[in-house]
mmCIF file of C-alpha atoms in Angstrom:
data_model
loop_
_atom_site.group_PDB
_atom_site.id
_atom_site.type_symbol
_atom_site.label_atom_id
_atom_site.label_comp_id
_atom_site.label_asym_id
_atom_site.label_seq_id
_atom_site.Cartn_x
_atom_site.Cartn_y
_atom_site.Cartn_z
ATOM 1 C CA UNK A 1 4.283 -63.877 -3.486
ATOM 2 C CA UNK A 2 4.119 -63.197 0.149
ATOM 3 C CA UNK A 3 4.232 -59.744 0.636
ATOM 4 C CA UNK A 4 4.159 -56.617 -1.229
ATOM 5 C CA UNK A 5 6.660 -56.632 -4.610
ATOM 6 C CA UNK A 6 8.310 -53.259 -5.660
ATOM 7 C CA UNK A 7 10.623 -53.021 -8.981
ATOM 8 C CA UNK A 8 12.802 -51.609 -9.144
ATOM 9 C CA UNK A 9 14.890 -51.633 -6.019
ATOM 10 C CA UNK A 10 16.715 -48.915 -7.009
ATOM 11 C CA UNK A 11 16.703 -46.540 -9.994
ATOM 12 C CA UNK A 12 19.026 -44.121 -10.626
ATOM 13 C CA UNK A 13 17.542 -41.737 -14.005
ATOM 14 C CA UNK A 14 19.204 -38.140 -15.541
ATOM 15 C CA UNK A 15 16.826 -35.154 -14.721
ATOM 16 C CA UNK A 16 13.725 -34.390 -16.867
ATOM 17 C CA UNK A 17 13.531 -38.332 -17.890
ATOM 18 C CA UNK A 18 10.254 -39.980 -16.863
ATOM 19 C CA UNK A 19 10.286 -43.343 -14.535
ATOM 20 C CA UNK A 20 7.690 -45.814 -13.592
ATOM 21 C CA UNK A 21 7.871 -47.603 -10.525
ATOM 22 C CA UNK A 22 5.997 -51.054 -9.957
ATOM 23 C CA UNK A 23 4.090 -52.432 -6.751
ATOM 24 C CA UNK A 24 2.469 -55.600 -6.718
ATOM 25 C CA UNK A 25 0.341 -56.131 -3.982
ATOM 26 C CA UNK A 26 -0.920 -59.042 -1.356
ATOM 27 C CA UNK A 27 -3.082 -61.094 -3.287
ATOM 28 C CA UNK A 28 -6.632 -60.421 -1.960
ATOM 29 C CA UNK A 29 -5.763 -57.103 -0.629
ATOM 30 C CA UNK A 30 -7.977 -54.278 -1.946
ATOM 31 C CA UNK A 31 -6.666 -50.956 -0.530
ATOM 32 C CA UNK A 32 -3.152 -49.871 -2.011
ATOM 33 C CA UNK A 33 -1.080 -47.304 -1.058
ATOM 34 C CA UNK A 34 2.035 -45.190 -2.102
ATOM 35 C CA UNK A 35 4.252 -43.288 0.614
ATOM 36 C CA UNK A 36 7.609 -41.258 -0.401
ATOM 37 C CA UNK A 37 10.388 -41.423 2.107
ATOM 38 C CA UNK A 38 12.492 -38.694 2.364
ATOM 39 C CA UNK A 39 15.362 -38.361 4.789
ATOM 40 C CA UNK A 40 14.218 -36.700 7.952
ATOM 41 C CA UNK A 41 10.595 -36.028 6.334
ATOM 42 C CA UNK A 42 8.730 -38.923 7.490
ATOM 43 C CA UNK A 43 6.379 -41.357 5.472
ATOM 44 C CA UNK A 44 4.670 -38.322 2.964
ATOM 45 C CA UNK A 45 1.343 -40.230 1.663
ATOM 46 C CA UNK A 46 0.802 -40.155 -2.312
ATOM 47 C CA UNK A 47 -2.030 -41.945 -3.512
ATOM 48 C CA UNK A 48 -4.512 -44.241 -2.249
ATOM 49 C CA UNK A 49 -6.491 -47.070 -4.223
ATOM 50 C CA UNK A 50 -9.379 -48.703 -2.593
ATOM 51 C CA UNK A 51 -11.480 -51.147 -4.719
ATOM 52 C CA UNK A 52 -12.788 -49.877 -7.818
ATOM 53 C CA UNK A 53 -13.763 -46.719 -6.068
ATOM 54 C CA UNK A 54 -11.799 -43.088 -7.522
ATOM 55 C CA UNK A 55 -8.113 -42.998 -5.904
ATOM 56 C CA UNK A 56 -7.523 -40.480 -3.599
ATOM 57 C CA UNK A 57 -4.742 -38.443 -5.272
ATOM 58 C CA UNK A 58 -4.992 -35.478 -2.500
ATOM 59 C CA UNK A 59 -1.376 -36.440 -1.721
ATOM 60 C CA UNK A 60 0.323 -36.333 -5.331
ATOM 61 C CA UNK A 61 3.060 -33.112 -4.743
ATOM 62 C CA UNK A 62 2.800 -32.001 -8.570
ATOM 63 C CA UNK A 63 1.017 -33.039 -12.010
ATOM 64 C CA UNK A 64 3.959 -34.306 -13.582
ATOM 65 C CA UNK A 65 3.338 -37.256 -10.570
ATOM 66 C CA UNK A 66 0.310 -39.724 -11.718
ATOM 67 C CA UNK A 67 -0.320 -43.570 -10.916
ATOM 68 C CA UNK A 68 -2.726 -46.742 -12.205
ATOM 69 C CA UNK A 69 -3.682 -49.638 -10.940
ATOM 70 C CA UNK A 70 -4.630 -52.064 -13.230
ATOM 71 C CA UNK A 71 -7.538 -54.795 -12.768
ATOM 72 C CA UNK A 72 -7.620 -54.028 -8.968
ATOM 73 C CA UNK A 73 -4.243 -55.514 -8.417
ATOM 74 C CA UNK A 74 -0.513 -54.489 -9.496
ATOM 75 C CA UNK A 75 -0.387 -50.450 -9.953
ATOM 76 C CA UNK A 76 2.343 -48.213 -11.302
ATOM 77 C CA UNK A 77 3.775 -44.717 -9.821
ATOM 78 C CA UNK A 78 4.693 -43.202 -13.172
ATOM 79 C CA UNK A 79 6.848 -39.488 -12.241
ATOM 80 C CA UNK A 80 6.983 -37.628 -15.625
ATOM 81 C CA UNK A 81 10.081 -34.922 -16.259
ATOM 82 C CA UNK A 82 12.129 -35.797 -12.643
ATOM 83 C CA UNK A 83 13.608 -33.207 -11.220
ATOM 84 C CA UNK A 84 16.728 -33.572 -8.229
ATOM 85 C CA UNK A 85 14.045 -32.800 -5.510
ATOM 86 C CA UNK A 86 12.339 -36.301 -6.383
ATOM 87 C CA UNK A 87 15.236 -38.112 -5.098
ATOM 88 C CA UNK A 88 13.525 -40.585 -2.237
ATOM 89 C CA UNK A 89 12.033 -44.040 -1.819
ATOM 90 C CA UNK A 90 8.924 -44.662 -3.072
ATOM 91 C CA UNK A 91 6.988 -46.858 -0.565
ATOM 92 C CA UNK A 92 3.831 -49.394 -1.599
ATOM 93 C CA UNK A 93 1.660 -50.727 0.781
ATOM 94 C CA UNK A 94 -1.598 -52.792 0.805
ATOM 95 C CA UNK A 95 -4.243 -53.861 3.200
ATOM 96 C CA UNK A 96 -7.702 -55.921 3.491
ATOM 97 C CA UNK A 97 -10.559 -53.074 3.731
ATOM 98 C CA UNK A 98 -10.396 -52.896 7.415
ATOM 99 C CA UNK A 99 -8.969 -52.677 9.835
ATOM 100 C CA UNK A 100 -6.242 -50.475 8.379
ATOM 101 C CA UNK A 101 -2.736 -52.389 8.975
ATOM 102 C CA UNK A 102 -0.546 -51.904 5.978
ATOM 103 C CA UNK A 103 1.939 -53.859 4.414
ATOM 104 C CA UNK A 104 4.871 -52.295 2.724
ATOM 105 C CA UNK A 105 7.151 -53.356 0.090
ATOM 106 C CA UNK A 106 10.910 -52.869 0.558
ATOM 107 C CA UNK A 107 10.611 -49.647 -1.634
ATOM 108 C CA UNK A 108 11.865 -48.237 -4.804
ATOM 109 C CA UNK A 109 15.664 -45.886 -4.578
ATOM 110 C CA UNK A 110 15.077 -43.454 -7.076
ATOM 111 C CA UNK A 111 18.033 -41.583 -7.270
ATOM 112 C CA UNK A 112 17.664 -38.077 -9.877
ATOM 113 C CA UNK A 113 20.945 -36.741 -10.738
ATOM 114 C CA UNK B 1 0.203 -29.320 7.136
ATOM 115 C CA UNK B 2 1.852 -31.846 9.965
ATOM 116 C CA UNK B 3 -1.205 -33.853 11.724
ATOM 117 C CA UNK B 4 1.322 -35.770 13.868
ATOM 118 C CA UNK B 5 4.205 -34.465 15.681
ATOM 119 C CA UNK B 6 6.546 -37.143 16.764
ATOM 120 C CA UNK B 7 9.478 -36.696 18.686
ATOM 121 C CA UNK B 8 12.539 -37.303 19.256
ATOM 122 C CA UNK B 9 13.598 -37.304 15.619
ATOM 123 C CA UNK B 10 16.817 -39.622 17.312
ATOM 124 C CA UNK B 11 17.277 -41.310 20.453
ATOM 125 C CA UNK B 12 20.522 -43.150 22.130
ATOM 126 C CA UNK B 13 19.883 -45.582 24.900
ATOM 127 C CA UNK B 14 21.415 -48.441 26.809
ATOM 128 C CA UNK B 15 20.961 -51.935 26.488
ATOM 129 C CA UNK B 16 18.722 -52.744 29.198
ATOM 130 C CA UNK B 17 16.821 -49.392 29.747
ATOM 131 C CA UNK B 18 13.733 -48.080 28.461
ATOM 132 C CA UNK B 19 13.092 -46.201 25.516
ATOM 133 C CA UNK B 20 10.066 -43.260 25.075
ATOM 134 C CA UNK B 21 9.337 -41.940 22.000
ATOM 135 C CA UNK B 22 6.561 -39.382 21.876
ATOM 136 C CA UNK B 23 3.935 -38.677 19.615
ATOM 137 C CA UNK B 24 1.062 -35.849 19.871
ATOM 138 C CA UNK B 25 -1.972 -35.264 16.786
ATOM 139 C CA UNK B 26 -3.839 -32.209 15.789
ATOM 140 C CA UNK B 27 -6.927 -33.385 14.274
ATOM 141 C CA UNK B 28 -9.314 -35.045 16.868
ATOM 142 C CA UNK B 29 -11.418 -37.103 14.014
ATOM 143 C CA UNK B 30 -8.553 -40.119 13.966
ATOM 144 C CA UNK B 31 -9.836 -43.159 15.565
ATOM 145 C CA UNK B 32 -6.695 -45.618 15.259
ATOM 146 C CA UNK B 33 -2.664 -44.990 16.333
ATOM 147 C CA UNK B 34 -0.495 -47.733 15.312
ATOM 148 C CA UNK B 35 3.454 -47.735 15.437
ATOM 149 C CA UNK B 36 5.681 -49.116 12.837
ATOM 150 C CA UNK B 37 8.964 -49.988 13.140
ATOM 151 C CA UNK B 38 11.676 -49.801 10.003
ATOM 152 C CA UNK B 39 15.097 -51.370 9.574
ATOM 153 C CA UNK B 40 17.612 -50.302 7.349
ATOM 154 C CA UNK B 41 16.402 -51.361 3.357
ATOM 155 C CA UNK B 42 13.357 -52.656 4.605
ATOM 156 C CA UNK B 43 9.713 -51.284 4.621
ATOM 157 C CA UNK B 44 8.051 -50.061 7.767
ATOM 158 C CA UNK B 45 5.903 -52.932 9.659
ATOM 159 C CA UNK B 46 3.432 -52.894 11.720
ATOM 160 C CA UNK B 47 4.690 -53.335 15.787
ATOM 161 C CA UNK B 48 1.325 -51.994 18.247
ATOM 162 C CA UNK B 49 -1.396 -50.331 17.428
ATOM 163 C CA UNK B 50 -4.414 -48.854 20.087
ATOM 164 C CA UNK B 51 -7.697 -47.165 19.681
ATOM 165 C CA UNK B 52 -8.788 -44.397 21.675
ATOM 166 C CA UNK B 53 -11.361 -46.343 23.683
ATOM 167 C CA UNK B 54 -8.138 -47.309 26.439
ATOM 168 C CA UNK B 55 -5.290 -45.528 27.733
ATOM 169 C CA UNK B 56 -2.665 -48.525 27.455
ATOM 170 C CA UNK B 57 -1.895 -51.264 25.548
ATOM 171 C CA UNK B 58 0.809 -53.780 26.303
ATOM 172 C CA UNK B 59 2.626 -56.273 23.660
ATOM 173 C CA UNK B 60 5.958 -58.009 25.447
ATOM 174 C CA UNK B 61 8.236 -55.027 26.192
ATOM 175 C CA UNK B 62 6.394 -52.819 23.776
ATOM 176 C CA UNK B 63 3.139 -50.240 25.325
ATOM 177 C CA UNK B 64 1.440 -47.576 24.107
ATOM 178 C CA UNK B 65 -0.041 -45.125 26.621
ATOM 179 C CA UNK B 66 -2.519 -42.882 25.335
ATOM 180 C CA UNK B 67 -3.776 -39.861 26.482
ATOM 181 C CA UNK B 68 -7.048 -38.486 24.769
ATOM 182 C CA UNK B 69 -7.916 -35.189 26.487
ATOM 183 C CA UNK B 70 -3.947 -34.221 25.780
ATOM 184 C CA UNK B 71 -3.941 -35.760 21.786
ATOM 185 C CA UNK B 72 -0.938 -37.367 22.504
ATOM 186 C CA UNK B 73 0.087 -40.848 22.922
ATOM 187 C CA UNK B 74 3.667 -42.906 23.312
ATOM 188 C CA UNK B 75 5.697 -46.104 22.878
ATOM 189 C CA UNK B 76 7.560 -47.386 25.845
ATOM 190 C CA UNK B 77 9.996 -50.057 24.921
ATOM 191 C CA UNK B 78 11.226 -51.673 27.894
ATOM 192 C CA UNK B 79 14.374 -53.542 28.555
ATOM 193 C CA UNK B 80 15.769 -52.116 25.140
ATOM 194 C CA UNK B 81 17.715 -54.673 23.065
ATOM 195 C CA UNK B 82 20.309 -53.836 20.696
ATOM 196 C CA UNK B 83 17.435 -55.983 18.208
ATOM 197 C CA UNK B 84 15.496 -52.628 18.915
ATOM 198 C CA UNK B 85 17.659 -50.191 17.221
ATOM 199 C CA UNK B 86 15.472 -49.034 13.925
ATOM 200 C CA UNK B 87 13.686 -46.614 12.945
ATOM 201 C CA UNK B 88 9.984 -46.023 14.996
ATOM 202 C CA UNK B 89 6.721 -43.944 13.095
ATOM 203 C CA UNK B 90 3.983 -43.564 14.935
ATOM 204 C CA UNK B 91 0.813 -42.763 12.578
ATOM 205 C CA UNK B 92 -2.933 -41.771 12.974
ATOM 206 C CA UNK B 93 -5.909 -42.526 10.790
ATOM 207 C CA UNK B 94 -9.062 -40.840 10.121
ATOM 208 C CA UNK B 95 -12.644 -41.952 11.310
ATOM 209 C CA UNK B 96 -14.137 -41.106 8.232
ATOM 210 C CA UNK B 97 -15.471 -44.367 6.728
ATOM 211 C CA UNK B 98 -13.972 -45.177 3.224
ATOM 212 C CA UNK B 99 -10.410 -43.046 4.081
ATOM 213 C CA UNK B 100 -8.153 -44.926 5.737
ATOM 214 C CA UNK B 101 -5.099 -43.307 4.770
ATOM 215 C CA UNK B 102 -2.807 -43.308 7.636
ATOM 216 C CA UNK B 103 -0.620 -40.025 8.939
ATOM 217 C CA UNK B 104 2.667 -40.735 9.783
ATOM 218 C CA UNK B 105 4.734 -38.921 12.228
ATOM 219 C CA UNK B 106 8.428 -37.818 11.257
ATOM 220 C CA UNK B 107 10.022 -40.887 12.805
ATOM 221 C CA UNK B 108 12.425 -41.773 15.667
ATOM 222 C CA UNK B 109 15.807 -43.216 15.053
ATOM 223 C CA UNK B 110 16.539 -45.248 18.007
ATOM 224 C CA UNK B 111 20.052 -46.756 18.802
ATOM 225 C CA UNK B 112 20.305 -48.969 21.714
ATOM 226 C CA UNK B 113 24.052 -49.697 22.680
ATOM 227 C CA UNK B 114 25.817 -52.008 25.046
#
């Protein structure tokens, strides 16, 4: 595709279930990225994937958050045991190594009752 | 820990007049300040962007002043359009080769009316 793909658009899950969200990237693009929009709290960075160097994780809030990206391309946000406070949209972006614009997907509702 | 203060978190203003919407950082190591701009459902894009090496930069009715010695730096939409009214972040990134994470700010709702 054209831009950035995130599945699902929205997801609405019972607390202490685990979800996986899905970003497929700009083909060619080697730096991915997840944000977490929360109202009034900004873009909050998550995780960052640049080649096949280590992710930067420094921005995951809690263990029971944890993401993959597979082959250099399509990665997964997986949040294990969700609790009401991880109620946001989930953000994916990409980008060529430099200069630094990102691309974002539409995002991911996730909605934890 | 907050790197970039933006401000104001909302902003009303008429069709035809300019919008500022104010952004100051912390950490002096960033070396790039883009703004992105967000409609409703959508994903933030990328609108301006400047580097510390000039004070201005000008895109159509959209500029960025910058200010180094004060760490802050602006958007000044001019002749605001009711097309305008979304949601502004301005961001920073670091200068340290190989992390290019960007910092957002908190955003700016902006609403331009008639």
């Amino acid at each position: 595709g054209a831009g950035v793909s995130q599945s699902p658009s929205n997801k609405v899950t019972e607390k202490g279930k685990d979800v996986e969200l899905r970003c497929d990237p700009i083909s060619g693009h080697t730096a991915l990225y997840w944000y977490r929009q929360s109202l009034g709290q900004g873009l909050e960075f998550l995780i960052y994937f640049q080649g096949n160097s280590a992710p930067d994780k420094s921005g995951l809030p809690s263990d029971r958050f944890s993401a993959e990206r597979t082959g250099g391309s399509v990665s997964t946000l997986t949040i294990q045991r969700t609790q009401q406070e991880d109620s946001a949209v989930y953000l994916c972006a990409s980008s060529r190594r430099s200069p630094g614009e990102l691309f974002f997907g539409e995002g991911s509702r996730l909605t934890v009752l | 820990q907050q790197q970039v203060k933006q401000s104001p978190q909302s902003l009303i203003v008429q069709k035809g007049g300019i919008s500022i919407i104010n952004c100051a950082y912390e950490n002096t190591a960033f070396d790039y300040f883009p703004w992105y701009q967000q409609f409703p459902g959508k994903g933030p894009a990328l609108l301006i962007a400047i580097r510390p090496d000039v004070s201005e930069k000008k895109e159509g009715r959209f500029t960025i002043s910058f200010n180094k010695s004060a760490k802050q730096f602006s958007l000044h939409i001019m002749d605001s359009q009711p097309g305008d009214s979304a949601t502004y972040f301005c961001a920073a990134r670091p200068t340290n080769f190989g992390n290019e994470k960007l910092t957002f700010g908190t955003g700016t709702r902006l609403t331009i009316i008639p």
